[in-house]
Amino acid sequence: MIAFNLDMAMDDPAYPGLRIAGEFGAVEQYLTLLTEYLPVVRDQTRLRSKAALKRKYPRHSRVDFAEDYEQIEWVSNTLVPKFFLGSFVLAAWAAFEVASAEIAAYVRNRENVRLRITDLRPSDGWEKLQLYFETVWTPKVTISDSDAYRIEALQTVRNFFAHANGNLRFERDNKRLANIRKLVEADIGVSLQEDDALISENFLRESFCSLEAVMSLLLGEIEKRYGAKPQQVGR
């Protein structure tokens, strides 16, 4: 849940708190629906694929089509979860990037500075956000080490899906390969099924909570400088 100031949202149309809270709420609901329906989709993929095979070859022997059945299991148990939960990674990171840009733009206008967040060299993520607000506000804005680690881990997974479709064979960047292997070794909810990345629901929820923590922190800083104290508004 994102903490923001409802009165400030009503009084200042440029204030992004309400919009960010709504978008993050929708993304979180998306994860809930994905995890709820994933077992159904996985089972239906298996059942329909086997039924299609039987219709095409009504007198087939399972022994004769062992490779086909293996492929069905691979699609059902690896690819379906991979793409279902991988889509959440992309959606969550996109929401984070957009929210970061909105907050930075709001602060830029309120402080009347020329520097844009896109002018900074670090790649998108907490490091870039932190550098921007340290430059514009001067006091250091910090988050917990665990939140910083989870956000960096989520960014690593996001990059792996965005650039290599979550598959080691398609990743051409040695640094991204090393980063994803390091996450697998850390045993925090990212694993490999042969060359395909699988992500646990717990990893996604914890990472998303860290994104929310950053947004709540930055909105709180905005409200301390430009408005009243924030309040939590339920979805």
C-alpha positions as a printed NumPy array, in Angstrom:
array([[  0.   ,   0.   ,   0.   ],
       [  1.285,   3.444,  -0.971],
       [  1.071,   6.166,   1.698],
       [  0.085,   9.534,   0.252],
       [ -1.731,  12.721,   1.241],
       [ -5.313,  12.745,  -0.011],
       [ -5.875,  16.437,   0.734],
       [ -2.776,  17.349,  -1.234],
       [ -4.002,  15.198,  -4.115],
       [ -7.301,  17.1  ,  -4.143],
       [ -5.701,  20.55 ,  -3.856],
       [ -2.772,  20.108,  -6.25 ],
       [ -3.59 ,  18.5  ,  -9.635],
       [  0.124,  18.063, -10.359],
       [  0.752,  16.027,  -7.206],
       [  1.179,  12.395,  -8.352],
       [  0.409,  10.536,  -5.102],
       [ -3.144,   9.425,  -5.87 ],
       [ -2.287,   8.312,  -9.389],
       [  0.777,   6.361,  -8.244],
       [ -1.184,   4.653,  -5.46 ],
       [ -3.884,   3.647,  -7.944],
       [ -1.415,   2.259, -10.466],
       [  0.499,   0.294,  -7.85 ],
       [ -2.757,  -1.058,  -6.47 ],
       [ -3.739,  -2.288,  -9.917],
       [ -0.352,  -3.96 , -10.441],
       [ -0.597,  -5.699,  -7.078],
       [ -4.07 ,  -6.961,  -7.965],
       [ -2.616,  -8.22 , -11.237],
       [ -0.177, -10.409,  -9.281],
       [ -3.002, -11.749,  -7.121],
       [ -4.97 , -12.762, -10.209],
       [ -1.914, -14.266, -11.909],
       [ -1.079, -16.489,  -8.956],
       [ -4.725, -17.443,  -8.469],
       [ -5.257, -18.55 , -12.051],
       [ -1.783, -19.918, -12.81 ],
       [ -2.593, -23.471, -11.595],
       [ -5.766, -23.479, -13.703],
       [ -3.974, -22.291, -16.839],
       [ -1.147, -24.765, -16.286],
       [ -3.563, -27.686, -15.893],
       [ -5.671, -26.612, -18.862],
       [ -2.56 , -26.273, -21.03 ],
       [ -1.608, -29.851, -20.177],
       [ -5.12 , -31.272, -20.663],
       [ -5.804, -29.487, -23.949],
       [ -2.41 , -30.334, -25.398],
       [ -2.863, -34.023, -24.604],
       [ -6.408, -33.977, -25.985],
       [ -5.183, -32.364, -29.215],
       [ -2.524, -35.055, -29.554],
       [ -5.114, -37.798, -29.088],
       [ -7.429, -36.239, -31.67 ],
       [ -4.637, -36.022, -34.196],
       [ -3.365, -39.546, -33.508],
       [ -6.307, -41.466, -31.993],
       [ -4.453, -44.786, -31.921],
       [ -1.126, -43.442, -30.743],
       [  0.918, -45.051, -28.021],
       [  2.316, -42.856, -25.265],
       [  5.636, -44.643, -25.696],
       [  5.721, -43.707, -29.388],
       [  5.052, -40.05 , -28.557],
       [  7.195, -39.764, -25.448],
       [  8.93 , -36.64 , -26.74 ],
       [  5.577, -34.957, -27.396],
       [  4.454, -35.667, -23.841],
       [  7.734, -34.345, -22.493],
       [  7.221, -31.154, -24.447],
       [  3.694, -30.814, -23.067],
       [  5.051, -31.095, -19.526],
       [  7.808, -28.597, -20.29 ],
       [  5.334, -26.047, -21.641],
       [  2.907, -26.583, -18.744],
       [  5.397, -26.625, -15.885],
       [  8.068, -24.235, -17.147],
       [  6.93 , -21.885, -19.901],
       [  3.456, -21.105, -18.576],
       [  4.702, -20.104, -15.078],
       [  7.675, -18.328, -16.584],
       [  5.611, -16.071, -18.831],
       [  2.753, -15.586, -16.38 ],
       [  4.934, -14.387, -13.535],
       [  7.517, -12.818, -15.822],
       [  4.81 , -10.511, -17.144],
       [  4.33 ,  -9.205, -13.609],
       [  8.025,  -8.348, -13.36 ],
       [  7.755,  -6.196, -16.483],
       [  4.519,  -4.557, -15.296],
       [  5.855,  -3.816, -11.801],
       [  9.09 ,  -2.333, -13.092],
       [  7.242,  -0.21 , -15.662],
       [  4.988,   1.151, -12.895],
       [  8.082,   1.933, -10.823],
       [  9.821,   3.74 , -13.682],
       [  6.753,   5.819, -14.52 ],
       [  6.129,   6.704, -10.875],
       [  9.788,   7.668, -10.436],
       [  9.619,   9.957, -13.454],
       [  6.385,  11.544, -12.198],
       [  7.795,  12.245,  -8.744],
       [ 11.041,  13.611, -10.181],
       [  9.128,  15.889, -12.572],
       [  6.952,  17.183,  -9.729],
       [  9.981,  17.978,  -7.573],
       [ 11.766,  19.574, -10.51 ],
       [  8.848,  21.958, -11.057],
       [  8.444,  22.77 ,  -7.368],
       [ 12.156,  23.433,  -6.915],
       [ 12.385,  25.258, -10.242],
       [ 15.562,  23.441, -11.285],
       [ 16.721,  22.559, -14.779],
       [ 18.108,  19.111, -13.979],
       [ 15.934,  16.233, -15.21 ],
       [ 16.206,  12.691, -13.909],
       [ 16.99 ,  11.578, -17.461],
       [ 20.111,  13.769, -17.383],
       [ 21.771,  11.447, -14.859],
       [ 24.054,   8.641, -15.958],
       [ 23.048,   5.684, -13.734],
       [ 20.581,   3.241, -15.241],
       [ 16.99 ,   3.395, -14.059],
       [ 16.512,   2.127, -10.534],
       [ 16.927,   3.211,  -6.931],
       [ 20.497,   4.425,  -7.49 ],
       [ 19.329,   6.935, -10.086],
       [ 16.396,   8.096,  -7.957],
       [ 18.592,   8.525,  -4.918],
       [ 21.178,  10.522,  -6.852],
       [ 18.519,  12.819,  -8.305],
       [ 16.928,  13.68 ,  -4.974],
       [ 20.282,  14.095,  -3.257],
       [ 21.206,  16.577,  -5.98 ],
       [ 17.934,  18.507,  -5.896],
       [ 17.117,  18.295,  -2.177],
       [ 20.668,  17.96 ,  -0.751],
       [ 19.773,  15.774,   2.299],
       [ 20.382,  12.095,   1.604],
       [ 17.293,   9.977,   1.001],
       [ 17.861,   6.408,   2.165],
       [ 16.029,   3.099,   2.232],
       [ 16.84 ,  -0.106,   4.081],
       [ 19.558,  -2.399,   2.749],
       [ 16.978,  -5.168,   2.281],
       [ 14.729,  -2.926,   0.172],
       [ 17.699,  -1.776,  -1.919],
       [ 18.766,  -5.395,  -2.466],
       [ 15.288,  -6.548,  -3.496],
       [ 14.858,  -3.666,  -5.915],
       [ 18.224,  -4.409,  -7.5  ],
       [ 17.274,  -8.094,  -7.736],
       [ 13.959,  -7.244,  -9.391],
       [ 15.754,  -4.999, -11.87 ],
       [ 18.137,  -7.847, -12.692],
       [ 15.225, -10.182, -13.395],
       [ 13.416,  -7.486, -15.379],
       [ 16.471,  -6.929, -17.591],
       [ 16.853, -10.662, -18.098],
       [ 13.273, -10.956, -19.327],
       [ 13.332,  -7.754, -21.354],
       [ 16.581,  -8.535, -23.185],
       [ 16.671, -12.352, -23.28 ],
       [ 13.07 , -13.465, -22.791],
       [ 14.12 , -15.057, -19.505],
       [ 16.36 , -17.613, -21.221],
       [ 20.118, -18.021, -20.738],
       [ 20.699, -19.007, -24.362],
       [ 19.429, -15.642, -25.603],
       [ 21.366, -13.473, -23.16 ],
       [ 24.375, -11.936, -24.889],
       [ 25.463,  -9.601, -22.096],
       [ 28.004, -11.254, -19.777],
       [ 27.224,  -8.894, -16.913],
       [ 23.494,  -9.686, -17.042],
       [ 24.324, -13.399, -17.198],
       [ 26.538, -13.113, -14.14 ],
       [ 23.874, -11.129, -12.282],
       [ 21.1  , -13.633, -12.923],
       [ 23.326, -16.568, -11.938],
       [ 24.224, -14.741,  -8.735],
       [ 20.522, -14.381,  -7.894],
       [ 19.953, -18.087,  -8.501],
       [ 22.845, -18.931,  -6.17 ],
       [ 21.446, -16.579,  -3.51 ],
       [ 18.315, -18.754,  -3.314],
       [ 15.88 , -15.858,  -2.892],
       [ 13.155, -17.129,  -5.198],
       [ 14.769, -17.042,  -8.646],
       [ 15.647, -20.418, -10.146],
       [ 16.566, -21.986, -13.472],
       [ 14.767, -24.85 , -15.16 ],
       [ 17.47 , -25.768, -17.643],
       [ 17.886, -22.37 , -19.377],
       [ 14.577, -20.772, -18.386],
       [ 14.14 , -18.52 , -15.364],
       [ 11.374, -19.287, -12.878],
       [ 10.299, -16.796, -10.215],
       [  8.506, -17.519,  -6.966],
       [  5.424, -15.624,  -5.84 ],
       [  7.176, -14.772,  -2.575],
       [ 10.078, -13.123,  -4.423],
       [  7.641, -11.022,  -6.439],
       [  5.597,  -9.927,  -3.437],
       [  8.655,  -9.005,  -1.368],
       [ 10.194,  -7.103,  -4.274],
       [  6.953,  -5.263,  -4.937],
       [  6.704,  -4.288,  -1.252],
       [ 10.166,  -2.745,  -1.593],
       [  9.031,  -0.718,  -4.609],
       [  6.054,   0.488,  -2.588],
       [  8.344,   1.419,   0.298],
       [ 10.397,   3.652,  -1.999],
       [  7.313,   5.367,  -3.416],
       [  5.886,   5.948,   0.071],
       [  9.223,   7.356,   1.251],
       [  9.528,   9.793,  -1.653],
       [  5.902,  10.903,  -1.415],
       [  6.433,  11.422,   2.303],
       [  9.451,  13.618,   1.579],
       [  7.41 ,  15.6  ,  -0.939],
       [  4.626,  16.114,   1.559],
       [  7.047,  17.238,   4.286],
       [  8.42 ,  19.896,   1.965],
       [  5.337,  21.007,   0.081],
       [  2.268,  19.885,   2.001],
       [  0.767,  18.152,   5.03 ],
       [  1.691,  14.789,   6.492],
       [  0.668,  11.714,   4.452],
       [ -2.053,   9.27 ,   5.367],
       [ -2.641,   5.708,   4.222],
       [ -5.653,   5.262,   2.025],
       [ -6.891,   1.72 ,   1.443],
       [ -7.795,   0.399,  -1.957]])
